[in-house]
CSV table of C-alpha atoms in Angstrom, one decimal:
chain,number,residue,atom,x,y,z
A,1,MET,CA,-25.2,2.7,-59.0
A,2,ARG,CA,-28.4,4.8,-59.0
A,3,LEU,CA,-27.0,7.0,-56.3
A,4,PHE,CA,-23.8,7.9,-58.3
A,5,LEU,CA,-25.8,8.4,-61.5
A,6,ALA,CA,-28.1,10.8,-59.6
A,7,MET,CA,-25.2,12.7,-58.1
A,8,GLY,CA,-23.6,13.1,-61.5
A,9,TRP,CA,-26.9,14.2,-63.0
A,10,ALA,CA,-27.4,16.8,-60.2
A,11,GLY,CA,-24.0,18.3,-60.8
A,12,ALA,CA,-24.6,18.6,-64.5
A,13,LEU,CA,-28.0,20.0,-64.1
A,14,CYS,CA,-27.4,22.5,-61.3
A,15,ALA,CA,-24.1,24.1,-62.4
A,16,THR,CA,-21.1,24.0,-64.6
A,17,PRO,CA,-17.7,23.4,-62.9
A,18,ALA,CA,-14.8,25.7,-63.5
A,19,PHE,CA,-11.9,23.2,-63.1
A,20,ALA,CA,-8.4,24.7,-62.7
A,21,ASP,CA,-5.0,23.0,-62.4
A,22,SER,CA,-5.7,21.2,-59.0
A,23,LEU,CA,-8.3,18.8,-58.1
A,24,VAL,CA,-9.8,21.1,-55.4
A,25,ASP,CA,-9.6,24.4,-57.3
A,26,TRP,CA,-13.1,24.2,-58.8
A,27,ASN,CA,-16.6,25.5,-57.9
A,28,LEU,CA,-20.2,24.8,-58.7
A,29,SER,CA,-22.8,27.6,-58.9
A,30,PRO,CA,-26.5,27.3,-59.2
A,31,ALA,CA,-27.8,27.3,-62.7
A,32,THR,CA,-29.3,30.8,-63.4
A,33,MET,CA,-31.7,32.2,-66.0
A,34,GLU,CA,-33.2,35.6,-66.3
A,35,MET,CA,-36.8,35.9,-67.2
A,36,GLY,CA,-37.7,39.6,-67.5
A,37,ASP,CA,-37.5,41.1,-64.0
A,38,TRP,CA,-37.3,37.6,-62.4
A,39,THR,CA,-34.2,35.5,-61.8
A,40,VAL,CA,-34.6,31.7,-61.8
A,41,LEU,CA,-32.0,29.6,-59.9
A,42,LEU,CA,-31.6,25.9,-59.5
A,43,GLY,CA,-29.3,24.5,-56.8
A,44,GLY,CA,-29.4,21.4,-54.6
A,45,THR,CA,-27.5,18.9,-52.5
A,46,ALA,CA,-26.4,15.4,-53.3
A,47,SER,CA,-25.5,13.0,-50.4
A,48,GLY,CA,-23.8,9.6,-50.6
A,49,ALA,CA,-22.4,7.4,-47.8
A,50,GLY,CA,-20.7,4.0,-47.7
A,51,TYR,CA,-20.8,2.1,-44.4
A,52,VAL,CA,-20.1,-1.0,-42.5
A,53,GLU,CA,-22.5,-1.7,-39.5
A,54,THR,CA,-23.4,-4.4,-37.0
A,55,GLN,CA,-26.3,-4.8,-34.6
A,56,ASP,CA,-26.0,-6.6,-31.2
A,57,GLY,CA,-22.8,-8.5,-32.2
A,58,GLY,CA,-24.3,-9.9,-35.3
A,59,PRO,CA,-22.5,-10.1,-38.7
A,60,ASP,CA,-21.1,-7.0,-40.3
A,61,ARG,CA,-23.2,-5.6,-43.1
A,62,SER,CA,-21.9,-3.1,-45.7
A,63,GLY,CA,-23.9,-0.9,-47.9
A,64,VAL,CA,-24.4,2.5,-49.5
A,65,THR,CA,-27.1,5.1,-49.0
A,66,GLY,CA,-27.8,8.5,-50.6
A,67,SER,CA,-30.3,11.2,-51.5
A,68,LEU,CA,-30.7,14.0,-54.0
A,69,LEU,CA,-32.5,17.2,-53.1
A,70,LEU,CA,-33.2,19.9,-55.8
A,71,LEU,CA,-33.7,23.5,-54.6
A,72,PRO,CA,-35.3,25.7,-57.3
A,73,ARG,CA,-36.3,29.3,-56.6
A,74,VAL,CA,-37.3,32.4,-58.4
A,75,GLN,CA,-36.8,35.9,-57.1
A,76,ARG,CA,-37.3,39.5,-58.0
A,77,GLU,CA,-36.0,42.7,-56.5
A,78,LEU,CA,-38.7,45.3,-56.3
A,79,ASP,CA,-38.3,49.0,-56.9
A,80,ASN,CA,-38.3,49.8,-53.1
A,81,GLY,CA,-35.4,47.3,-52.5
A,82,TRP,CA,-37.6,44.5,-51.1
A,83,THR,CA,-37.1,41.0,-52.5
A,84,LEU,CA,-39.9,38.7,-53.5
A,85,GLY,CA,-39.2,35.0,-53.9
A,86,ALA,CA,-40.8,31.6,-54.4
A,87,HIS,CA,-39.0,28.5,-53.2
A,88,ALA,CA,-39.3,24.7,-53.4
A,89,GLY,CA,-37.5,21.6,-52.2
A,90,LEU,CA,-37.9,18.5,-54.3
A,91,LEU,CA,-36.6,15.2,-53.0
A,92,ALA,CA,-35.7,13.7,-56.3
A,93,TYR,CA,-34.2,10.5,-54.9
A,94,HIS,CA,-33.6,8.8,-51.6
A,95,ASP,CA,-33.5,5.4,-50.1
A,96,ALA,CA,-34.8,4.1,-46.7
A,97,LEU,CA,-31.7,5.3,-44.8
A,98,SER,CA,-31.3,8.9,-46.2
A,99,GLY,CA,-33.2,12.0,-46.9
A,100,ASP,CA,-36.4,11.2,-44.9
A,101,SER,CA,-36.6,14.1,-42.5
A,102,TYR,CA,-40.1,15.1,-43.7
A,103,GLY,CA,-41.9,11.8,-43.8
A,104,ASN,CA,-41.0,10.4,-47.3
A,105,ARG,CA,-42.4,13.4,-49.2
A,106,VAL,CA,-41.2,14.4,-52.7
A,107,LEU,CA,-42.3,18.0,-52.2
A,108,GLU,CA,-40.6,19.0,-49.0
A,109,LYS,CA,-40.8,22.8,-49.3
A,110,ALA,CA,-43.1,25.1,-51.3
A,111,TYR,CA,-43.4,28.7,-50.0
A,112,VAL,CA,-43.1,32.4,-50.9
A,113,SER,CA,-41.1,35.0,-49.1
A,114,LEU,CA,-40.7,38.7,-48.9
A,115,ASP,CA,-37.5,40.3,-47.5
A,116,THR,CA,-37.7,43.9,-46.3
A,117,GLN,CA,-35.8,46.1,-44.0
A,118,TYR,CA,-38.4,45.3,-41.4
A,119,GLY,CA,-37.9,41.5,-41.5
A,120,ARG,CA,-38.8,38.5,-43.6
A,121,VAL,CA,-42.3,37.1,-44.1
A,122,GLU,CA,-42.9,33.5,-45.4
A,123,ALA,CA,-46.0,31.7,-46.3
A,124,GLY,CA,-46.3,28.0,-47.3
A,125,GLU,CA,-44.7,24.7,-46.6
A,126,GLN,CA,-41.6,25.6,-44.7
A,127,ASP,CA,-39.8,25.0,-41.4
A,128,GLY,CA,-41.1,27.0,-38.5
A,129,ALA,CA,-39.4,30.1,-37.0
A,130,ALA,CA,-38.0,28.3,-34.0
A,131,TYR,CA,-36.3,25.6,-36.2
A,132,GLN,CA,-34.8,28.3,-38.5
A,133,LEU,CA,-33.4,30.2,-35.5
A,134,SER,CA,-32.3,27.2,-33.5
A,135,VAL,CA,-28.8,26.8,-32.0
A,136,THR,CA,-28.0,23.2,-31.1
A,137,GLY,CA,-24.2,23.3,-30.8
A,138,PRO,CA,-21.5,23.0,-33.6
A,139,ARG,CA,-21.7,20.3,-36.3
A,140,ILE,CA,-19.2,19.6,-39.1
A,141,ASP,CA,-21.6,17.6,-41.3
A,142,ASP,CA,-25.2,18.9,-41.9
A,143,LEU,CA,-26.6,15.4,-42.5
A,144,ALA,CA,-24.5,12.6,-40.9
A,145,ASN,CA,-25.3,13.2,-37.2
A,146,ILE,CA,-27.2,11.4,-34.4
A,147,ASP,CA,-29.2,14.5,-33.6
A,148,ASN,CA,-31.5,15.5,-36.5
A,149,ALA,CA,-30.1,12.6,-38.6
A,150,ASN,CA,-30.6,12.8,-42.3
A,151,VAL,CA,-28.2,9.9,-43.0
A,152,THR,CA,-28.5,6.7,-41.0
A,153,PHE,CA,-26.9,3.2,-41.3
A,154,TYR,CA,-29.2,0.7,-39.6
A,155,ARG,CA,-32.4,-1.0,-40.9
A,156,ASN,CA,-35.1,-2.2,-38.5
A,157,PRO,CA,-35.4,-6.0,-39.2
A,158,ALA,CA,-39.1,-5.8,-38.4
A,159,THR,CA,-39.9,-3.1,-41.0
A,160,GLY,CA,-36.9,-2.7,-43.3
A,161,ARG,CA,-37.0,1.0,-42.6
A,162,ALA,CA,-34.5,3.1,-40.8
A,163,PHE,CA,-34.1,2.0,-37.1
A,164,VAL,CA,-33.9,5.6,-35.9
A,165,ASN,CA,-37.5,6.2,-37.1
A,166,LEU,CA,-38.6,4.6,-33.8
A,167,PHE,CA,-37.3,7.7,-32.0
A,168,PRO,CA,-35.9,10.5,-34.2
A,169,ILE,CA,-33.9,12.7,-31.8
A,170,ARG,CA,-34.2,16.4,-32.8
A,171,THR,CA,-33.2,18.9,-30.1
A,172,ALA,CA,-34.0,21.8,-32.4
A,173,GLU,CA,-37.7,22.9,-32.1
A,174,PHE,CA,-39.3,20.8,-34.9
A,175,ALA,CA,-42.9,20.3,-33.7
A,176,SER,CA,-44.5,22.2,-36.6
A,177,GLY,CA,-42.3,20.4,-39.2
A,178,ASN,CA,-43.0,21.5,-42.7
A,179,PHE,CA,-46.7,21.9,-42.3
A,180,VAL,CA,-48.1,25.0,-44.1
A,181,LYS,CA,-47.6,28.1,-42.0
A,182,LEU,CA,-47.1,31.8,-41.8
A,183,THR,CA,-43.8,33.0,-40.4
A,184,TYR,CA,-42.2,36.3,-39.5
A,185,LEU,CA,-38.5,36.7,-38.8
A,186,SER,CA,-37.3,40.1,-37.5
A,187,PRO,CA,-34.1,41.9,-38.4
A,188,ARG,CA,-31.3,41.3,-35.9
A,189,LEU,CA,-31.4,44.3,-33.4
A,190,PHE,CA,-29.0,44.6,-30.5
A,191,ASP,CA,-27.7,41.1,-31.2
A,192,VAL,CA,-31.2,39.5,-30.9
A,193,GLN,CA,-33.4,38.1,-33.7
A,194,LEU,CA,-37.0,37.2,-33.0
A,195,GLY,CA,-39.4,34.9,-34.9
A,196,ALA,CA,-43.0,33.7,-34.8
A,197,SER,CA,-45.0,31.2,-36.8
A,198,TYR,CA,-48.7,30.3,-37.0
A,199,THR,CA,-49.6,26.8,-38.4
A,200,PRO,CA,-53.3,26.3,-38.8
A,201,GLY,CA,-53.1,22.5,-38.8
A,202,GLU,CA,-51.2,19.3,-39.9
A,203,ALA,CA,-51.6,20.1,-43.5
A,204,HIS,CA,-49.3,20.2,-46.6
A,205,GLY,CA,-49.8,22.3,-49.7
A,206,VAL,CA,-48.5,25.6,-51.1
A,207,LEU,CA,-50.6,28.1,-49.1
A,208,PRO,CA,-52.1,28.2,-45.6
A,209,PHE,CA,-55.8,27.5,-45.1
A,210,VAL,CA,-56.2,25.7,-48.4
A,211,SER,CA,-56.2,22.2,-46.7
A,212,SER,CA,-57.0,21.2,-43.1
A,213,GLY,CA,-55.0,18.0,-43.3
A,214,GLU,CA,-56.2,14.5,-42.3
A,215,ASN,CA,-59.2,14.2,-40.1
A,216,SER,CA,-57.4,12.0,-37.5
A,217,ALA,CA,-57.8,11.6,-33.8
A,218,ASP,CA,-55.8,13.9,-31.6
A,219,ARG,CA,-54.7,16.0,-34.5
A,220,GLN,CA,-53.1,19.3,-33.4
A,221,GLU,CA,-54.4,22.6,-34.7
A,222,ASN,CA,-53.5,26.3,-34.3
A,223,LEU,CA,-49.9,25.7,-33.6
A,224,LEU,CA,-48.4,29.0,-32.1
A,225,GLU,CA,-44.6,29.2,-32.3
A,226,GLY,CA,-42.1,31.7,-31.0
A,227,ALA,CA,-38.3,31.9,-30.9
A,228,ALA,CA,-35.5,34.2,-30.0
A,229,ASN,CA,-31.9,34.0,-31.1
A,230,PHE,CA,-28.9,35.8,-29.6
A,231,MET,CA,-25.4,36.2,-31.0
A,232,GLN,CA,-22.5,38.4,-29.9
A,233,SER,CA,-18.7,38.4,-30.2
A,234,PHE,CA,-16.3,39.2,-27.4
A,235,GLY,CA,-12.9,39.4,-28.9
A,236,ALA,CA,-11.9,35.9,-30.1
A,237,ILE,CA,-15.1,34.4,-28.5
A,238,THR,CA,-18.5,34.3,-30.2
A,239,ALA,CA,-21.5,33.3,-28.1
A,240,SER,CA,-24.9,32.3,-29.5
A,241,ALA,CA,-28.0,31.0,-27.9
A,242,TYR,CA,-31.7,30.4,-28.7
A,243,ALA,CA,-35.0,29.4,-27.2
A,244,GLY,CA,-38.1,28.1,-29.0
A,245,LEU,CA,-41.7,27.2,-28.0
A,246,VAL,CA,-44.7,25.6,-29.7
A,247,LEU,CA,-48.2,25.4,-28.2
A,248,ALA,CA,-51.2,23.8,-30.0
A,249,HIS,CA,-54.8,22.7,-29.5
A,250,ASP,CA,-55.9,19.0,-29.7
A,251,ALA,CA,-58.8,19.3,-32.2
A,252,ALA,CA,-60.1,15.7,-31.7
A,253,ARG,CA,-59.2,14.8,-28.2
A,254,THR,CA,-59.3,11.2,-26.9
A,255,PRO,CA,-58.9,10.2,-23.2
A,256,GLY,CA,-55.5,11.0,-21.7
A,257,HIS,CA,-54.4,13.3,-24.6
A,258,GLU,CA,-54.2,17.1,-24.7
A,259,GLY,CA,-52.8,20.0,-26.7
A,260,LEU,CA,-49.1,20.1,-27.6
A,261,ARG,CA,-46.5,21.7,-25.4
A,262,ASP,CA,-43.0,21.6,-26.9
A,263,TRP,CA,-39.9,23.8,-26.1
A,264,SER,CA,-36.2,23.8,-26.8
A,265,VAL,CA,-33.1,25.8,-25.7
A,266,GLY,CA,-29.5,25.7,-27.0
A,267,GLY,CA,-26.2,27.5,-27.2
A,268,GLU,CA,-22.7,27.5,-28.6
A,269,LEU,CA,-19.3,29.1,-27.8
A,270,ASP,CA,-16.7,29.5,-30.5
A,271,TYR,CA,-13.1,30.4,-29.6
A,272,ASP,CA,-10.9,31.5,-32.5
A,273,PHE,CA,-7.2,31.5,-31.8
A,274,GLU,CA,-5.3,31.2,-35.0
A,275,PRO,CA,-4.8,28.8,-36.6
A,276,VAL,CA,-7.3,26.6,-34.6
A,277,ARG,CA,-11.0,27.3,-33.9
A,278,LEU,CA,-12.7,25.5,-31.1
A,279,SER,CA,-16.4,25.2,-30.6
A,280,ILE,CA,-18.6,23.6,-27.9
A,281,GLY,CA,-22.3,23.6,-27.4
A,282,GLY,CA,-25.5,21.7,-27.2
A,283,ALA,CA,-29.3,21.8,-26.8
A,284,TRP,CA,-32.2,20.4,-24.7
A,285,ARG,CA,-35.8,19.8,-25.9
A,286,HIS,CA,-38.8,18.8,-23.8
A,287,SER,CA,-42.3,17.8,-25.0
A,288,ASN,CA,-45.5,16.2,-23.9
A,289,ALA,CA,-45.5,14.4,-27.3
A,290,TYR,CA,-44.4,10.8,-27.0
A,291,THR,CA,-41.1,10.5,-29.0
A,292,PHE,CA,-41.9,14.0,-30.4
A,293,ALA,CA,-44.9,12.6,-32.4
A,294,ILE,CA,-47.3,15.5,-32.0
A,295,ASP,CA,-50.5,13.4,-32.4
A,296,GLU,CA,-49.5,11.5,-29.3
A,297,SER,CA,-49.4,14.4,-26.9
A,298,PHE,CA,-50.4,13.2,-23.4
A,299,GLU,CA,-51.5,14.9,-20.2
A,300,ARG,CA,-48.7,13.4,-18.2
A,301,SER,CA,-46.2,12.4,-20.9
A,302,SER,CA,-42.6,13.6,-21.0
A,303,THR,CA,-40.1,13.2,-23.8
A,304,ASP,CA,-36.7,14.8,-23.5
A,305,ALA,CA,-33.7,15.0,-25.8
A,306,LEU,CA,-30.1,16.2,-25.1
A,307,ARG,CA,-27.3,17.0,-27.5
A,308,LEU,CA,-23.7,17.9,-26.7
A,309,CYS,CA,-20.9,18.5,-29.2
A,310,ALA,CA,-17.4,19.8,-29.5
A,311,THR,CA,-15.4,20.5,-32.6
A,312,ALA,CA,-11.9,21.7,-33.6
A,313,ALA,CA,-11.0,23.2,-37.0
A,314,LEU,CA,-7.6,23.6,-38.5
A,315,GLY,CA,-7.5,24.8,-42.1
A,316,SER,CA,-9.6,22.4,-44.2
A,317,TRP,CA,-9.7,19.7,-41.5
A,318,LEU,CA,-12.3,19.5,-38.7
A,319,ALA,CA,-12.8,17.0,-35.9
A,320,SER,CA,-16.0,16.5,-33.9
A,321,LEU,CA,-17.4,14.5,-31.0
A,322,GLU,CA,-21.2,14.3,-30.6
A,323,TYR,CA,-23.3,12.9,-27.8
A,324,ALA,CA,-27.1,12.5,-27.9
A,325,ASP,CA,-29.6,11.1,-25.6
A,326,GLY,CA,-33.4,10.8,-25.8
A,327,ARG,CA,-36.0,9.6,-23.2
A,328,ALA,CA,-39.7,9.0,-23.6
A,329,ASN,CA,-41.8,8.1,-20.6
A,330,GLN,CA,-44.1,5.1,-20.5
A,331,GLU,CA,-47.7,5.6,-21.4
A,332,ASP,CA,-50.7,3.2,-21.1
A,333,SER,CA,-50.3,2.1,-24.7
A,334,PHE,CA,-46.6,2.8,-25.2
A,335,SER,CA,-43.5,1.5,-23.4
A,336,GLY,CA,-40.8,3.7,-22.1
A,337,PHE,CA,-38.3,4.3,-24.8
A,338,GLY,CA,-34.7,5.5,-24.8
A,339,GLU,CA,-31.9,6.2,-27.2
A,340,THR,CA,-28.2,7.0,-26.5
A,341,GLY,CA,-25.5,7.6,-29.0
A,342,TRP,CA,-21.9,8.7,-29.6
A,343,GLU,CA,-20.3,9.8,-32.8
A,344,PRO,CA,-16.6,10.9,-33.3
A,345,SER,CA,-15.8,12.1,-36.8
A,346,VAL,CA,-13.2,13.8,-39.0
A,347,ASP,CA,-14.2,16.1,-41.9
A,348,TYR,CA,-12.2,17.4,-44.8
A,349,ILE,CA,-13.5,20.5,-46.7
A,350,VAL,CA,-12.5,20.0,-50.3
A,351,ASN,CA,-13.9,23.4,-51.3
A,352,ALA,CA,-17.1,25.4,-50.8
A,353,ASN,CA,-19.2,22.7,-52.6
A,354,LEU,CA,-17.7,19.4,-51.4
A,355,GLN,CA,-16.9,17.8,-48.1
A,356,LEU,CA,-16.0,14.3,-46.9
A,357,THR,CA,-16.7,13.0,-43.4
A,358,LEU,CA,-15.1,9.8,-41.9
A,359,GLY,CA,-16.8,8.7,-38.7
A,360,TRP,CA,-17.9,6.0,-36.3
A,361,GLN,CA,-21.2,5.9,-34.6
A,362,ARG,CA,-22.7,3.8,-31.8
A,363,LEU,CA,-26.4,3.8,-30.8
A,364,VAL,CA,-28.2,2.0,-28.0
A,365,PHE,CA,-32.0,1.7,-27.9
A,366,LYS,CA,-33.9,0.5,-24.8
A,367,ARG,CA,-37.6,-0.1,-24.0
A,368,SER,CA,-39.3,-0.8,-20.7
A,369,GLU,CA,-41.8,-3.2,-22.1
A,370,GLY,CA,-42.0,-5.3,-25.2
A,371,VAL,CA,-39.1,-6.4,-27.3
A,372,PHE,CA,-37.3,-5.5,-30.5
A,373,ALA,CA,-37.2,-7.9,-33.5
A,374,ASP,CA,-34.4,-10.0,-31.9
A,375,GLY,CA,-36.5,-10.7,-28.8
A,376,ARG,CA,-34.6,-8.4,-26.5
A,377,THR,CA,-35.5,-5.1,-24.7
A,378,GLN,CA,-32.2,-3.5,-25.8
A,379,ALA,CA,-30.8,-3.0,-29.3
A,380,ALA,CA,-27.1,-1.9,-29.7
A,381,MET,CA,-25.6,-1.0,-33.0
A,382,GLN,CA,-22.5,0.6,-34.4
A,383,ALA,CA,-21.2,1.7,-37.8
A,384,ALA,CA,-18.1,3.1,-39.5
A,385,PHE,CA,-18.9,5.4,-42.5
A,386,LEU,CA,-17.6,7.7,-45.2
A,387,HIS,CA,-20.0,10.4,-46.2
A,388,LEU,CA,-19.8,12.7,-49.2
A,389,LEU,CA,-21.9,15.9,-49.3
A,390,LEU,CA,-22.1,18.0,-52.4
A,391,LYS,CA,-23.9,21.4,-52.1
A,392,VAL,CA,-24.7,23.8,-54.9
């Protein structure tokens, strides 16, 4: 009930719908207010899913999950044509299975930006350049996926939290997360866009260098991040690709650990032959951080993740098949860990704001030592779900 009340509140707060004669002929626009030379806008996303799941042949469990993210921003166009902006992301509501991409933080984003003809500069709590330029293959739903999952369906019996928190597969370069950083994104020249970020440490806040973060063992400092994105069309075919890299220094090194080395590559091909559009692509990520947890970067560790996906679009209907696989090598204090998953789904785009996704998902987790809560070294689970995503 809280989820549906939150979604209704978000729609009323962020925009006023313009309903026409049909159920789909409406739109929601961000709430806008002029304050002198500044424009204030309030948008957001509301996500809700109903699901039925089972783990290792146990009883079926049904439930709902959801989240509400508010995205306020203020901006001003300067006399020289540049645009100055301030942005925030506020996770107003979420439960244990949704909306937890940034470690259960209410303030997910807080940064300023400057857009010029020479590129875009950002400073603050924001995704890194490599994540922003990443290409990991097509996806029809931004949240309900295996790779970079923002909506999940399985609770870990040992903790009550999302099972996928044990090994969150992200093939996009996500090592710097939303730690406070400085970022530059170039204009796209000759089909190529470049980006770079500098993250002083594992700190949150509005501006860089204000906080150094927690004084923890094996914390990473001076994260240097670079990325390149390529996109070009060849008739009915559009090709895109990217590569991203993050290097860092272990500021409180303990035996066996070292500085972070994390990289990712990905690509996508789109073939548009009316009335159908086919897309295929994927990504690969490699890191010396165990299960991509950057404070656990080992000298000999290797964690890899792979994503492959194909989609077909016909009018308002889309179909997708996603495969994801992650492997973390065994360390002295950690067992080898693996995760494999499949997800076929069908999506209906109601309009520019609303989409519905009907899907089925299967995940299998394995460990080389130790056991899961049921006493076994393998945990298999599957779920059927219906996901609603409202974007303003």
